């Protein structure tokens, strides 16, 4: 995977599913790209991608609970 050579990290999500954290070096934006292993072709195929920067900057808009200090 070329993304790994450009500073991305691989995260195991499930037995046949991995996520590659793209730091934006190659694509221009930070995202998580999810791949699933296809045993018939013996290759990983893209399942989805998530541009996560907006989730971290505006978590309430996506229903993500945030800690509030009182």
mmCIF file with all atom_site columns, C-alpha atoms in Angstrom:
data_model
loop_
_atom_site.group_PDB
_atom_site.id
_atom_site.type_symbol
_atom_site.label_atom_id
_atom_site.label_alt_id
_atom_site.label_comp_id
_atom_site.label_asym_id
_atom_site.label_entity_id
_atom_site.label_seq_id
_atom_site.pdbx_PDB_ins_code
_atom_site.Cartn_x
_atom_site.Cartn_y
_atom_site.Cartn_z
_atom_site.occupancy
_atom_site.B_iso_or_equiv
_atom_site.pdbx_formal_charge
_atom_site.auth_seq_id
_atom_site.auth_comp_id
_atom_site.auth_asym_id
_atom_site.auth_atom_id
_atom_site.pdbx_PDB_model_num
ATOM 1  C CA . UNK A 1 1  ? 0.000   0.000   0.000  1.00 0.00 ? 1  UNK A CA 1
ATOM 2  C CA . UNK A 1 2  ? 1.506   3.261   -1.087 1.00 0.00 ? 2  UNK A CA 1
ATOM 3  C CA . UNK A 1 3  ? -0.234  5.220   1.693  1.00 0.00 ? 3  UNK A CA 1
ATOM 4  C CA . UNK A 1 4  ? 1.813   3.374   4.299  1.00 0.00 ? 4  UNK A CA 1
ATOM 5  C CA . UNK A 1 5  ? 5.013   4.501   2.631  1.00 0.00 ? 5  UNK A CA 1
ATOM 6  C CA . UNK A 1 6  ? 3.753   8.084   2.888  1.00 0.00 ? 6  UNK A CA 1
ATOM 7  C CA . UNK A 1 7  ? 3.359   8.085   6.671  1.00 0.00 ? 7  UNK A CA 1
ATOM 8  C CA . UNK A 1 8  ? 0.002   6.312   7.121  1.00 0.00 ? 8  UNK A CA 1
ATOM 9  C CA . UNK A 1 9  ? -0.659  3.806   9.902  1.00 0.00 ? 9  UNK A CA 1
ATOM 10 C CA . UNK A 1 10 ? -2.538  0.514   9.731  1.00 0.00 ? 10 UNK A CA 1
ATOM 11 C CA . UNK A 1 11 ? -5.168  -0.324  12.374 1.00 0.00 ? 11 UNK A CA 1
ATOM 12 C CA . UNK A 1 12 ? -6.794  -3.753  12.747 1.00 0.00 ? 12 UNK A CA 1
ATOM 13 C CA . UNK A 1 13 ? -10.585 -3.241  12.926 1.00 0.00 ? 13 UNK A CA 1
ATOM 14 C CA . UNK A 1 14 ? -11.891 -6.814  12.538 1.00 0.00 ? 14 UNK A CA 1
ATOM 15 C CA . UNK A 1 15 ? -10.438 -10.183 11.437 1.00 0.00 ? 15 UNK A CA 1
ATOM 16 C CA . UNK A 1 16 ? -10.546 -9.329  7.702  1.00 0.00 ? 16 UNK A CA 1
ATOM 17 C CA . UNK A 1 17 ? -10.856 -5.558  7.971  1.00 0.00 ? 17 UNK A CA 1
ATOM 18 C CA . UNK A 1 18 ? -8.152  -2.936  8.433  1.00 0.00 ? 18 UNK A CA 1
ATOM 19 C CA . UNK A 1 19 ? -8.081  0.829   8.483  1.00 0.00 ? 19 UNK A CA 1
ATOM 20 C CA . UNK A 1 20 ? -5.273  2.923   7.079  1.00 0.00 ? 20 UNK A CA 1
ATOM 21 C CA . UNK A 1 21 ? -4.857  6.311   8.667  1.00 0.00 ? 21 UNK A CA 1
ATOM 22 C CA . UNK A 1 22 ? -3.920  8.666   5.857  1.00 0.00 ? 22 UNK A CA 1
ATOM 23 C CA . UNK A 1 23 ? -2.134  11.657  7.369  1.00 0.00 ? 23 UNK A CA 1
ATOM 24 C CA . UNK A 1 24 ? -2.868  13.753  4.296  1.00 0.00 ? 24 UNK A CA 1
ATOM 25 C CA . UNK A 1 25 ? 0.613   13.567  2.799  1.00 0.00 ? 25 UNK A CA 1
ATOM 26 C CA . UNK A 1 26 ? -0.571  11.917  -0.396 1.00 0.00 ? 26 UNK A CA 1
ATOM 27 C CA . UNK A 1 27 ? -4.261  12.789  -0.531 1.00 0.00 ? 27 UNK A CA 1
ATOM 28 C CA . UNK A 1 28 ? -4.301  16.337  0.821  1.00 0.00 ? 28 UNK A CA 1
ATOM 29 C CA . UNK A 1 29 ? -6.630  15.622  3.765  1.00 0.00 ? 29 UNK A CA 1
ATOM 30 C CA . UNK A 1 30 ? -6.586  13.413  6.828  1.00 0.00 ? 30 UNK A CA 1
ATOM 31 C CA . UNK A 1 31 ? -8.850  10.415  6.583  1.00 0.00 ? 31 UNK A CA 1
ATOM 32 C CA . UNK A 1 32 ? -9.385  6.846   7.665  1.00 0.00 ? 32 UNK A CA 1
ATOM 33 C CA . UNK A 1 33 ? -9.644  4.452   4.714  1.00 0.00 ? 33 UNK A CA 1
ATOM 34 C CA . UNK A 1 34 ? -11.224 1.077   5.539  1.00 0.00 ? 34 UNK A CA 1
ATOM 35 C CA . UNK A 1 35 ? -10.197 -2.029  3.590  1.00 0.00 ? 35 UNK A CA 1
ATOM 36 C CA . UNK A 1 36 ? -11.627 -5.546  3.682  1.00 0.00 ? 36 UNK A CA 1
ATOM 37 C CA . UNK A 1 37 ? -9.675  -8.623  2.641  1.00 0.00 ? 37 UNK A CA 1
ATOM 38 C CA . UNK A 1 38 ? -11.251 -10.592 -0.200 1.00 0.00 ? 38 UNK A CA 1
ATOM 39 C CA . UNK A 1 39 ? -10.112 -14.235 0.096  1.00 0.00 ? 39 UNK A CA 1
ATOM 40 C CA . UNK A 1 40 ? -11.126 -14.990 -3.505 1.00 0.00 ? 40 UNK A CA 1
ATOM 41 C CA . UNK A 1 41 ? -8.892  -12.314 -5.050 1.00 0.00 ? 41 UNK A CA 1
ATOM 42 C CA . UNK A 1 42 ? -6.407  -12.338 -2.134 1.00 0.00 ? 42 UNK A CA 1
ATOM 43 C CA . UNK A 1 43 ? -6.457  -8.539  -2.106 1.00 0.00 ? 43 UNK A CA 1
ATOM 44 C CA . UNK A 1 44 ? -7.711  -5.789  0.164  1.00 0.00 ? 44 UNK A CA 1
ATOM 45 C CA . UNK A 1 45 ? -10.587 -3.749  -1.280 1.00 0.00 ? 45 UNK A CA 1
ATOM 46 C CA . UNK A 1 46 ? -11.698 -0.287  -0.166 1.00 0.00 ? 46 UNK A CA 1
ATOM 47 C CA . UNK A 1 47 ? -14.928 -0.476  1.819  1.00 0.00 ? 47 UNK A CA 1
ATOM 48 C CA . UNK A 1 48 ? -15.256 3.157   2.883  1.00 0.00 ? 48 UNK A CA 1
ATOM 49 C CA . UNK A 1 49 ? -13.397 6.264   3.913  1.00 0.00 ? 49 UNK A CA 1
ATOM 50 C CA . UNK A 1 50 ? -13.968 8.821   6.611  1.00 0.00 ? 50 UNK A CA 1
ATOM 51 C CA . UNK A 1 51 ? -12.558 12.323  6.717  1.00 0.00 ? 51 UNK A CA 1
ATOM 52 C CA . UNK A 1 52 ? -12.279 12.497  10.476 1.00 0.00 ? 52 UNK A CA 1
ATOM 53 C CA . UNK A 1 53 ? -10.982 16.044  10.994 1.00 0.00 ? 53 UNK A CA 1
ATOM 54 C CA . UNK A 1 54 ? -14.514 17.497  11.021 1.00 0.00 ? 54 UNK A CA 1
ATOM 55 C CA . UNK A 1 55 ? -15.652 14.880  13.566 1.00 0.00 ? 55 UNK A CA 1
ATOM 56 C CA . UNK A 1 56 ? -12.941 16.002  15.979 1.00 0.00 ? 56 UNK A CA 1
ATOM 57 C CA . UNK A 1 57 ? -13.533 19.717  15.404 1.00 0.00 ? 57 UNK A CA 1
ATOM 58 C CA . UNK A 1 58 ? -17.356 19.525  15.689 1.00 0.00 ? 58 UNK A CA 1
ATOM 59 C CA . UNK A 1 59 ? -18.204 16.331  17.614 1.00 0.00 ? 59 UNK A CA 1
ATOM 60 C CA . UNK A 1 60 ? -21.643 17.469  18.821 1.00 0.00 ? 60 UNK A CA 1
ATOM 61 C CA . UNK A 1 61 ? -22.847 17.838  15.222 1.00 0.00 ? 61 UNK A CA 1
ATOM 62 C CA . UNK A 1 62 ? -22.260 14.098  14.729 1.00 0.00 ? 62 UNK A CA 1
ATOM 63 C CA . UNK A 1 63 ? -23.834 12.950  17.995 1.00 0.00 ? 63 UNK A CA 1
ATOM 64 C CA . UNK A 1 64 ? -20.481 12.253  19.632 1.00 0.00 ? 64 UNK A CA 1
ATOM 65 C CA . UNK A 1 65 ? -20.639 12.868  23.376 1.00 0.00 ? 65 UNK A CA 1
ATOM 66 C CA . UNK A 1 66 ? -18.198 15.429  24.711 1.00 0.00 ? 66 UNK A CA 1
ATOM 67 C CA . UNK A 1 67 ? -16.990 15.916  28.228 1.00 0.00 ? 67 UNK A CA 1
ATOM 68 C CA . UNK A 1 68 ? -18.093 19.083  29.909 1.00 0.00 ? 68 UNK A CA 1
ATOM 69 C CA . UNK A 1 69 ? -16.199 20.335  32.940 1.00 0.00 ? 69 UNK A CA 1
ATOM 70 C CA . UNK A 1 70 ? -18.444 22.056  35.463 1.00 0.00 ? 70 UNK A CA 1
#
